[in-house]
Amino acid sequence: MNFRRLELKHQVFGLLGAGALALIAFQNCAPVGFESEVEKVGSSGIVYVDPIDPNTPYTPTTPEEEIVSKACKTGQVHSQTATINFPRPLKTYSNSRCDWNNNGNGGRVNDHFMARLEQTQTISVPAGAKICDIQFSSPKQEWLYDDHVFVTMNDVLLASSHPIHDVLKQESGLSIFEWSKIYNQKWMQIPANVWCEGMDSGLSSCAWPASQTPGDIQLDFAPQLFQKIVARDLSRNTHVFKFVTTGDNDPDVDCDHSALNFDVQITYAY
């Protein structure tokens, strides 16, 4: 399968330049350095080139998925680029990055999911458009976090540094992230062990460093995963990426991560 790779080399925590998250800005131009998933057909428009192996085609499992799949295969396809930035959190909660004992968080308990910090970024496509694929790319950067991190899109868990998907609600084969499902649950000291949506069925491949250990990250996803996510709400044209960092009992380092930046290419169709 022709997955795209997000490769990030992680850096030891650095100083945060700007505290506020920047909104994602789209550019209606061809992105530089991305593998193209569209091709022009004369003057009649653009036809989507399905990157999935033709020997293992995507078979929609719900009527909503069928609508998205049909739009991506037969509709007019466009491409936009955006930048997503999750800066290093500031110590805004009594000299801690974790908001202890507030907003669904608890007190300090070692080796437990007790508190979390959430950062969000959004991408928007025109009304009525269906996202067909999202490609990630990033410059080389070193990265570090504590204790654990989770990446979601529209509340669907895309990747996590600790396998928690088995306690989450499942919808159409997707894991729906809810903090209340893992709050106060004990986590184990394990080596680098990333879980990502679709890995058990060969639709993704991920690598992640262990907590408190600088390392590399790789996130590869098949387009059909994003089509399944989009099919959960066909009327939605604003899509939310969330980066969740957790803490157990150390206010100095918990809920912390070094800055994470990556570019995305969004392919969508009508």
PDB file of C-alpha atoms in Angstrom:
ATOM      1  CA  MET A   1       0.000   0.000   0.000  1.00  0.00           C
ATOM      2  CA  ASN A   2       1.173   3.516  -0.797  1.00  0.00           C
ATOM      3  CA  PHE A   3       1.179   5.207   2.588  1.00  0.00           C
ATOM      4  CA  ARG A   4       2.815   8.578   3.229  1.00  0.00           C
ATOM      5  CA  ARG A   5       5.185   8.868   6.151  1.00  0.00           C
ATOM      6  CA  LEU A   6       5.333  11.523   8.800  1.00  0.00           C
ATOM      7  CA  GLU A   7       8.864  11.338  10.179  1.00  0.00           C
ATOM      8  CA  LEU A   8       9.745  13.516  13.137  1.00  0.00           C
ATOM      9  CA  LYS A   9      13.073  13.384  14.947  1.00  0.00           C
ATOM     10  CA  HIS A  10      12.396  14.642  18.425  1.00  0.00           C
ATOM     11  CA  GLN A  11      14.222  17.327  20.345  1.00  0.00           C
ATOM     12  CA  VAL A  12      14.835  17.873  23.985  1.00  0.00           C
ATOM     13  CA  PHE A  13      12.404  20.481  25.290  1.00  0.00           C
ATOM     14  CA  GLY A  14      13.203  23.965  23.952  1.00  0.00           C
ATOM     15  CA  LEU A  15      11.870  27.379  24.823  1.00  0.00           C
ATOM     16  CA  LEU A  16       8.417  28.139  23.471  1.00  0.00           C
ATOM     17  CA  GLY A  17       8.376  31.201  21.298  1.00  0.00           C
ATOM     18  CA  ALA A  18       4.657  31.944  21.100  1.00  0.00           C
ATOM     19  CA  GLY A  19       2.111  30.690  23.566  1.00  0.00           C
ATOM     20  CA  ALA A  20      -0.986  30.916  21.422  1.00  0.00           C
ATOM     21  CA  LEU A  21      -1.897  28.310  18.846  1.00  0.00           C
ATOM     22  CA  ALA A  22      -1.991  29.605  15.293  1.00  0.00           C
ATOM     23  CA  LEU A  23      -5.022  28.850  13.187  1.00  0.00           C
ATOM     24  CA  ILE A  24      -4.334  26.733  10.131  1.00  0.00           C
ATOM     25  CA  ALA A  25      -4.175  28.691   6.886  1.00  0.00           C
ATOM     26  CA  PHE A  26      -4.879  27.022   3.589  1.00  0.00           C
ATOM     27  CA  GLN A  27      -3.099  27.856   0.365  1.00  0.00           C
ATOM     28  CA  ASN A  28      -4.686  27.147  -2.994  1.00  0.00           C
ATOM     29  CA  CYS A  29      -1.450  26.095  -4.626  1.00  0.00           C
ATOM     30  CA  ALA A  30       0.461  22.905  -5.261  1.00  0.00           C
ATOM     31  CA  PRO A  31       2.428  21.908  -2.127  1.00  0.00           C
ATOM     32  CA  VAL A  32       6.178  21.479  -2.372  1.00  0.00           C
ATOM     33  CA  GLY A  33       7.663  18.147  -1.381  1.00  0.00           C
ATOM     34  CA  PHE A  34       4.424  16.183  -1.189  1.00  0.00           C
ATOM     35  CA  GLU A  35       3.664  13.037  -3.141  1.00  0.00           C
ATOM     36  CA  SER A  36       0.816  13.964  -5.452  1.00  0.00           C
ATOM     37  CA  GLU A  37      -2.383  11.923  -5.237  1.00  0.00           C
ATOM     38  CA  VAL A  38      -4.237  13.762  -8.021  1.00  0.00           C
ATOM     39  CA  GLU A  39      -3.718  14.151 -11.739  1.00  0.00           C
ATOM     40  CA  LYS A  40      -5.243  16.483 -14.312  1.00  0.00           C
ATOM     41  CA  VAL A  41      -7.215  15.043 -17.206  1.00  0.00           C
ATOM     42  CA  GLY A  42      -7.009  17.545 -20.054  1.00  0.00           C
ATOM     43  CA  SER A  43      -9.343  20.479 -19.473  1.00  0.00           C
ATOM     44  CA  SER A  44     -12.168  18.366 -18.104  1.00  0.00           C
ATOM     45  CA  GLY A  45     -11.084  18.591 -14.490  1.00  0.00           C
ATOM     46  CA  ILE A  46      -9.197  16.520 -11.925  1.00  0.00           C
ATOM     47  CA  VAL A  47      -9.542  12.800 -11.294  1.00  0.00           C
ATOM     48  CA  TYR A  48      -8.526  11.253  -7.981  1.00  0.00           C
ATOM     49  CA  VAL A  49      -5.876   8.545  -8.191  1.00  0.00           C
ATOM     50  CA  ASP A  50      -6.681   6.020  -5.490  1.00  0.00           C
ATOM     51  CA  PRO A  51      -3.382   5.147  -3.720  1.00  0.00           C
ATOM     52  CA  ILE A  52      -4.805   1.948  -2.230  1.00  0.00           C
ATOM     53  CA  ASP A  53      -3.467  -1.278  -3.729  1.00  0.00           C
ATOM     54  CA  PRO A  54      -5.983  -2.268  -6.450  1.00  0.00           C
ATOM     55  CA  ASN A  55      -5.669  -5.877  -5.281  1.00  0.00           C
ATOM     56  CA  THR A  56      -7.105  -4.898  -1.895  1.00  0.00           C
ATOM     57  CA  PRO A  57      -9.682  -2.201  -2.733  1.00  0.00           C
ATOM     58  CA  TYR A  58     -11.507  -0.169  -0.116  1.00  0.00           C
ATOM     59  CA  THR A  59     -14.946  -1.599   0.558  1.00  0.00           C
ATOM     60  CA  PRO A  60     -17.224   0.866   2.425  1.00  0.00           C
ATOM     61  CA  THR A  61     -19.099  -0.716   5.321  1.00  0.00           C
ATOM     62  CA  THR A  62     -21.818   1.918   5.898  1.00  0.00           C
ATOM     63  CA  PRO A  63     -24.030   4.011   3.592  1.00  0.00           C
ATOM     64  CA  GLU A  64     -22.170   7.122   4.776  1.00  0.00           C
ATOM     65  CA  GLU A  65     -18.811   5.597   3.854  1.00  0.00           C
ATOM     66  CA  GLU A  66     -20.237   4.745   0.440  1.00  0.00           C
ATOM     67  CA  ILE A  67     -21.136   8.410  -0.091  1.00  0.00           C
ATOM     68  CA  VAL A  68     -17.599   9.539   0.781  1.00  0.00           C
ATOM     69  CA  SER A  69     -15.977   6.814  -1.309  1.00  0.00           C
ATOM     70  CA  LYS A  70     -18.124   7.633  -4.344  1.00  0.00           C
ATOM     71  CA  ALA A  71     -17.330  11.351  -4.066  1.00  0.00           C
ATOM     72  CA  CYS A  72     -13.606  10.608  -3.914  1.00  0.00           C
ATOM     73  CA  LYS A  73     -13.709   8.269  -6.897  1.00  0.00           C
ATOM     74  CA  THR A  74     -16.074  10.142  -9.220  1.00  0.00           C
ATOM     75  CA  GLY A  75     -16.273  13.718  -7.976  1.00  0.00           C
ATOM     76  CA  GLN A  76     -14.112  16.733  -8.708  1.00  0.00           C
ATOM     77  CA  VAL A  77     -11.061  16.560  -6.481  1.00  0.00           C
ATOM     78  CA  HIS A  78      -9.075  19.436  -5.042  1.00  0.00           C
ATOM     79  CA  SER A  79      -6.009  19.721  -2.842  1.00  0.00           C
ATOM     80  CA  GLN A  80      -5.057  22.223  -0.141  1.00  0.00           C
ATOM     81  CA  THR A  81      -2.125  22.500   2.247  1.00  0.00           C
ATOM     82  CA  ALA A  82      -1.959  23.618   5.873  1.00  0.00           C
ATOM     83  CA  THR A  83       0.448  23.778   8.791  1.00  0.00           C
ATOM     84  CA  ILE A  84      -0.377  22.327  12.193  1.00  0.00           C
ATOM     85  CA  ASN A  85       1.528  23.540  15.236  1.00  0.00           C
ATOM     86  CA  PHE A  86       1.311  22.132  18.748  1.00  0.00           C
ATOM     87  CA  PRO A  87       3.721  24.352  20.749  1.00  0.00           C
ATOM     88  CA  ARG A  88       5.272  23.372  24.038  1.00  0.00           C
ATOM     89  CA  PRO A  89       2.694  24.017  26.787  1.00  0.00           C
ATOM     90  CA  LEU A  90       3.238  26.789  29.322  1.00  0.00           C
ATOM     91  CA  LYS A  91       3.096  26.335  33.100  1.00  0.00           C
ATOM     92  CA  THR A  92      -0.179  28.190  33.501  1.00  0.00           C
ATOM     93  CA  TYR A  93      -1.695  26.093  36.311  1.00  0.00           C
ATOM     94  CA  SER A  94       0.092  27.040  39.561  1.00  0.00           C
ATOM     95  CA  ASN A  95       3.481  26.531  37.921  1.00  0.00           C
ATOM     96  CA  SER A  96       2.370  23.266  36.311  1.00  0.00           C
ATOM     97  CA  ARG A  97       1.201  22.312  32.820  1.00  0.00           C
ATOM     98  CA  CYS A  98      -1.435  19.963  34.271  1.00  0.00           C
ATOM     99  CA  ASP A  99      -4.679  21.480  35.551  1.00  0.00           C
ATOM    100  CA  TRP A 100      -4.798  19.282  38.662  1.00  0.00           C
ATOM    101  CA  ASN A 101      -8.162  18.642  40.385  1.00  0.00           C
ATOM    102  CA  ASN A 102     -10.084  20.604  37.767  1.00  0.00           C
ATOM    103  CA  ASN A 103     -11.868  20.108  34.445  1.00  0.00           C
ATOM    104  CA  GLY A 104     -12.159  16.348  34.818  1.00  0.00           C
ATOM    105  CA  ASN A 105      -8.627  15.955  36.176  1.00  0.00           C
ATOM    106  CA  GLY A 106      -7.724  14.530  39.564  1.00  0.00           C
ATOM    107  CA  GLY A 107      -4.910  14.677  42.094  1.00  0.00           C
ATOM    108  CA  ARG A 108      -1.478  13.120  41.834  1.00  0.00           C
ATOM    109  CA  VAL A 109      -1.114   9.319  41.704  1.00  0.00           C
ATOM    110  CA  ASN A 110       2.054   7.711  40.364  1.00  0.00           C
ATOM    111  CA  ASP A 111       1.753   5.707  37.120  1.00  0.00           C
ATOM    112  CA  HIS A 112      -1.891   6.657  36.568  1.00  0.00           C
ATOM    113  CA  PHE A 113      -3.725   8.793  34.008  1.00  0.00           C
ATOM    114  CA  MET A 114      -4.651  11.555  36.445  1.00  0.00           C
ATOM    115  CA  ALA A 115      -4.532  14.807  34.467  1.00  0.00           C
ATOM    116  CA  ARG A 116      -4.345  15.885  30.858  1.00  0.00           C
ATOM    117  CA  LEU A 117      -3.654  18.964  28.759  1.00  0.00           C
ATOM    118  CA  GLU A 118      -5.459  19.318  25.416  1.00  0.00           C
ATOM    119  CA  GLN A 119      -4.356  21.393  22.430  1.00  0.00           C
ATOM    120  CA  THR A 120      -6.443  21.677  19.269  1.00  0.00           C
ATOM    121  CA  GLN A 121      -5.992  22.779  15.683  1.00  0.00           C
ATOM    122  CA  THR A 122      -8.637  22.809  12.954  1.00  0.00           C
ATOM    123  CA  ILE A 123      -8.700  22.385   9.202  1.00  0.00           C
ATOM    124  CA  SER A 124     -11.634  23.459   7.054  1.00  0.00           C
ATOM    125  CA  VAL A 125     -12.830  22.421   3.628  1.00  0.00           C
ATOM    126  CA  PRO A 126     -15.692  23.963   1.601  1.00  0.00           C
ATOM    127  CA  ALA A 127     -19.233  23.083   2.624  1.00  0.00           C
ATOM    128  CA  GLY A 128     -20.317  19.793   1.080  1.00  0.00           C
ATOM    129  CA  ALA A 129     -16.759  18.626   0.414  1.00  0.00           C
ATOM    130  CA  LYS A 130     -15.670  15.155   1.550  1.00  0.00           C
ATOM    131  CA  ILE A 131     -12.092  14.581   2.681  1.00  0.00           C
ATOM    132  CA  CYS A 132     -10.511  11.731   0.708  1.00  0.00           C
ATOM    133  CA  ASP A 133      -7.025  11.712   2.161  1.00  0.00           C
ATOM    134  CA  ILE A 134      -4.658  13.570   4.478  1.00  0.00           C
ATOM    135  CA  GLN A 135      -0.906  13.381   4.022  1.00  0.00           C
ATOM    136  CA  PHE A 136       1.578  14.397   6.712  1.00  0.00           C
ATOM    137  CA  SER A 137       5.046  15.820   6.252  1.00  0.00           C
ATOM    138  CA  SER A 138       7.495  17.508   8.588  1.00  0.00           C
ATOM    139  CA  PRO A 139      11.017  18.864   8.754  1.00  0.00           C
ATOM    140  CA  LYS A 140      13.432  16.895  10.912  1.00  0.00           C
ATOM    141  CA  GLN A 141      12.923  17.736  14.571  1.00  0.00           C
ATOM    142  CA  GLU A 142      13.757  16.137  17.899  1.00  0.00           C
ATOM    143  CA  TRP A 143      10.892  15.484  20.270  1.00  0.00           C
ATOM    144  CA  LEU A 144      10.210  14.534  23.895  1.00  0.00           C
ATOM    145  CA  TYR A 145       7.101  14.176  26.066  1.00  0.00           C
ATOM    146  CA  ASP A 146       5.853  13.222  29.550  1.00  0.00           C
ATOM    147  CA  ASP A 147       3.892  11.149  30.524  1.00  0.00           C
ATOM    148  CA  HIS A 148       1.827   9.978  27.533  1.00  0.00           C
ATOM    149  CA  VAL A 149       0.348  11.529  24.405  1.00  0.00           C
ATOM    150  CA  PHE A 150      -2.690  10.901  22.207  1.00  0.00           C
ATOM    151  CA  VAL A 151      -3.495  12.273  18.752  1.00  0.00           C
ATOM    152  CA  THR A 152      -7.134  12.457  17.634  1.00  0.00           C
ATOM    153  CA  MET A 153      -9.137  13.684  14.663  1.00  0.00           C
ATOM    154  CA  ASN A 154     -12.786  14.533  15.322  1.00  0.00           C
ATOM    155  CA  ASP A 155     -12.442  12.546  18.583  1.00  0.00           C
ATOM    156  CA  VAL A 156     -11.229   9.420  16.751  1.00  0.00           C
ATOM    157  CA  LEU A 157      -7.964   8.179  18.255  1.00  0.00           C
ATOM    158  CA  LEU A 158      -5.330   8.186  15.511  1.00  0.00           C
ATOM    159  CA  ALA A 159      -2.264   7.311  17.595  1.00  0.00           C
ATOM    160  CA  SER A 160      -1.183   6.936  21.209  1.00  0.00           C
ATOM    161  CA  SER A 161       2.020   6.334  23.135  1.00  0.00           C
ATOM    162  CA  HIS A 162       0.240   3.782  25.319  1.00  0.00           C
ATOM    163  CA  PRO A 163      -2.289   1.186  24.072  1.00  0.00           C
ATOM    164  CA  ILE A 164      -5.654   2.259  25.517  1.00  0.00           C
ATOM    165  CA  HIS A 165      -7.955   1.554  22.557  1.00  0.00           C
ATOM    166  CA  ASP A 166      -9.379  -1.593  24.164  1.00  0.00           C
ATOM    167  CA  VAL A 167     -11.175   0.489  26.840  1.00  0.00           C
ATOM    168  CA  LEU A 168     -12.591   3.040  24.398  1.00  0.00           C
ATOM    169  CA  LYS A 169     -15.967   3.051  22.673  1.00  0.00           C
ATOM    170  CA  GLN A 170     -15.898   1.584  19.156  1.00  0.00           C
ATOM    171  CA  GLU A 171     -17.882   3.036  16.246  1.00  0.00           C
ATOM    172  CA  SER A 172     -17.639   1.464  12.778  1.00  0.00           C
ATOM    173  CA  GLY A 173     -14.266   0.031  13.685  1.00  0.00           C
ATOM    174  CA  LEU A 174     -12.907   3.350  15.011  1.00  0.00           C
ATOM    175  CA  SER A 175     -11.773   4.056  18.584  1.00  0.00           C
ATOM    176  CA  ILE A 176     -13.471   7.139  20.073  1.00  0.00           C
ATOM    177  CA  PHE A 177     -11.250   8.929  22.578  1.00  0.00           C
ATOM    178  CA  GLU A 178     -12.872   9.917  25.870  1.00  0.00           C
ATOM    179  CA  TRP A 179     -10.739  11.083  28.792  1.00  0.00           C
ATOM    180  CA  SER A 180     -13.256   9.703  31.292  1.00  0.00           C
ATOM    181  CA  LYS A 181     -12.628   6.186  29.942  1.00  0.00           C
ATOM    182  CA  ILE A 182      -8.949   6.216  30.952  1.00  0.00           C
ATOM    183  CA  TYR A 183      -8.962   8.691  33.848  1.00  0.00           C
ATOM    184  CA  ASN A 184      -7.485   7.209  37.054  1.00  0.00           C
ATOM    185  CA  GLN A 185      -6.452   4.053  35.197  1.00  0.00           C
ATOM    186  CA  LYS A 186      -2.987   2.658  35.882  1.00  0.00           C
ATOM    187  CA  TRP A 187      -0.473   2.609  33.057  1.00  0.00           C
ATOM    188  CA  MET A 188       2.575   0.375  32.829  1.00  0.00           C
ATOM    189  CA  GLN A 189       6.218   1.310  32.354  1.00  0.00           C
ATOM    190  CA  ILE A 190       6.708  -0.211  28.916  1.00  0.00           C
ATOM    191  CA  PRO A 191       9.201   0.364  26.108  1.00  0.00           C
ATOM    192  CA  ALA A 192       8.275   2.430  23.060  1.00  0.00           C
ATOM    193  CA  ASN A 193       4.885   1.000  22.185  1.00  0.00           C
ATOM    194  CA  VAL A 194       2.736   3.110  19.912  1.00  0.00           C
ATOM    195  CA  TRP A 195      -0.722   2.096  18.824  1.00  0.00           C
ATOM    196  CA  CYS A 196      -2.376   3.659  15.781  1.00  0.00           C
ATOM    197  CA  GLU A 197      -5.804   3.205  14.231  1.00  0.00           C
ATOM    198  CA  GLY A 198      -5.843   0.570  11.509  1.00  0.00           C
ATOM    199  CA  MET A 199      -2.518  -1.065  12.335  1.00  0.00           C
ATOM    200  CA  ASP A 200      -4.128  -4.441  13.074  1.00  0.00           C
ATOM    201  CA  SER A 201      -5.710  -4.520   9.607  1.00  0.00           C
ATOM    202  CA  GLY A 202      -2.666  -3.215   7.747  1.00  0.00           C
ATOM    203  CA  LEU A 203      -4.071   0.265   7.177  1.00  0.00           C
ATOM    204  CA  SER A 204      -1.431   2.112   9.193  1.00  0.00           C
ATOM    205  CA  SER A 205       2.094   1.803  10.506  1.00  0.00           C
ATOM    206  CA  CYS A 206       3.430   3.815  13.457  1.00  0.00           C
ATOM    207  CA  ALA A 207       6.544   4.213  15.579  1.00  0.00           C
ATOM    208  CA  TRP A 208       6.868   6.297  18.723  1.00  0.00           C
ATOM    209  CA  PRO A 209       9.540   6.853  21.408  1.00  0.00           C
ATOM    210  CA  ALA A 210       8.970   5.856  25.002  1.00  0.00           C
ATOM    211  CA  SER A 211       7.941   8.456  27.579  1.00  0.00           C
ATOM    212  CA  GLN A 212      10.780  10.769  28.714  1.00  0.00           C
ATOM    213  CA  THR A 213      13.004   9.412  25.927  1.00  0.00           C
ATOM    214  CA  PRO A 214      13.901  11.519  22.854  1.00  0.00           C
ATOM    215  CA  GLY A 215      13.298   9.630  19.648  1.00  0.00           C
ATOM    216  CA  ASP A 216      11.634   9.375  16.254  1.00  0.00           C
ATOM    217  CA  ILE A 217       7.975   9.267  15.307  1.00  0.00           C
ATOM    218  CA  GLN A 218       6.435   7.783  12.160  1.00  0.00           C
ATOM    219  CA  LEU A 219       2.741   7.898  11.300  1.00  0.00           C
ATOM    220  CA  ASP A 220       1.491   6.216   8.103  1.00  0.00           C
ATOM    221  CA  PHE A 221      -2.235   6.060   7.342  1.00  0.00           C
ATOM    222  CA  ALA A 222      -4.240   4.722   4.411  1.00  0.00           C
ATOM    223  CA  PRO A 223      -6.744   7.206   2.871  1.00  0.00           C
ATOM    224  CA  GLN A 224      -9.723   4.993   3.734  1.00  0.00           C
ATOM    225  CA  LEU A 225      -9.190   5.645   7.445  1.00  0.00           C
ATOM    226  CA  PHE A 226      -9.830   9.346   6.934  1.00  0.00           C
ATOM    227  CA  GLN A 227     -12.807   8.538   4.743  1.00  0.00           C
ATOM    228  CA  LYS A 228     -14.252   6.431   7.568  1.00  0.00           C
ATOM    229  CA  ILE A 229     -13.710   9.309  10.002  1.00  0.00           C
ATOM    230  CA  VAL A 230     -15.373  11.820   7.690  1.00  0.00           C
ATOM    231  CA  ALA A 231     -18.311   9.442   7.167  1.00  0.00           C
ATOM    232  CA  ARG A 232     -19.225   9.782  10.863  1.00  0.00           C
ATOM    233  CA  ASP A 233     -20.632  13.263  10.108  1.00  0.00           C
ATOM    234  CA  LEU A 234     -21.210  14.052   6.427  1.00  0.00           C
ATOM    235  CA  SER A 235     -22.299  17.633   7.153  1.00  0.00           C
ATOM    236  CA  ARG A 236     -19.050  18.543   8.871  1.00  0.00           C
ATOM    237  CA  ASN A 237     -16.590  20.780   7.009  1.00  0.00           C
ATOM    238  CA  THR A 238     -14.378  21.815   9.967  1.00  0.00           C
ATOM    239  CA  HIS A 239     -12.212  19.001  11.291  1.00  0.00           C
ATOM    240  CA  VAL A 240     -10.421  19.086  14.626  1.00  0.00           C
ATOM    241  CA  PHE A 241      -7.018  17.613  15.430  1.00  0.00           C
ATOM    242  CA  LYS A 242      -6.362  17.258  19.137  1.00  0.00           C
ATOM    243  CA  PHE A 243      -3.076  16.613  20.917  1.00  0.00           C
ATOM    244  CA  VAL A 244      -3.535  15.308  24.471  1.00  0.00           C
ATOM    245  CA  THR A 245      -0.640  15.082  26.955  1.00  0.00           C
ATOM    246  CA  THR A 246      -1.138  13.379  30.336  1.00  0.00           C
ATOM    247  CA  GLY A 247       0.414  13.463  33.797  1.00  0.00           C
ATOM    248  CA  ASP A 248       0.441  11.290  36.888  1.00  0.00           C
ATOM    249  CA  ASN A 249       2.153  12.946  39.882  1.00  0.00           C
ATOM    250  CA  ASP A 250       4.971  15.310  38.890  1.00  0.00           C
ATOM    251  CA  PRO A 251       3.880  18.952  38.425  1.00  0.00           C
ATOM    252  CA  ASP A 252       7.285  19.962  37.057  1.00  0.00           C
ATOM    253  CA  VAL A 253       7.332  17.737  33.974  1.00  0.00           C
ATOM    254  CA  ASP A 254       3.888  16.152  33.533  1.00  0.00           C
ATOM    255  CA  CYS A 255       1.612  17.219  30.642  1.00  0.00           C
ATOM    256  CA  ASP A 256       4.718  18.485  28.857  1.00  0.00           C
ATOM    257  CA  HIS A 257       6.074  18.002  25.339  1.00  0.00           C
ATOM    258  CA  SER A 258       8.471  19.795  23.054  1.00  0.00           C
ATOM    259  CA  ALA A 259       7.040  21.719  20.122  1.00  0.00           C
ATOM    260  CA  LEU A 260       5.501  19.570  17.387  1.00  0.00           C
ATOM    261  CA  ASN A 261       4.997  20.944  13.880  1.00  0.00           C
ATOM    262  CA  PHE A 262       3.933  19.290  10.667  1.00  0.00           C
ATOM    263  CA  ASP A 263       2.400  20.098   7.318  1.00  0.00           C
ATOM    264  CA  VAL A 264      -0.685  18.419   5.926  1.00  0.00           C
ATOM    265  CA  GLN A 265      -2.004  18.046   2.410  1.00  0.00           C
ATOM    266  CA  ILE A 266      -5.762  17.610   2.353  1.00  0.00           C
ATOM    267  CA  THR A 267      -7.393  16.030  -0.691  1.00  0.00           C
ATOM    268  CA  TYR A 268     -11.157  16.541  -0.859  1.00  0.00           C
ATOM    269  CA  ALA A 269     -13.932  16.034  -3.380  1.00  0.00           C
ATOM    270  CA  TYR A 270     -17.507  17.114  -4.169  1.00  0.00           C
TER     271      TYR A 270
END
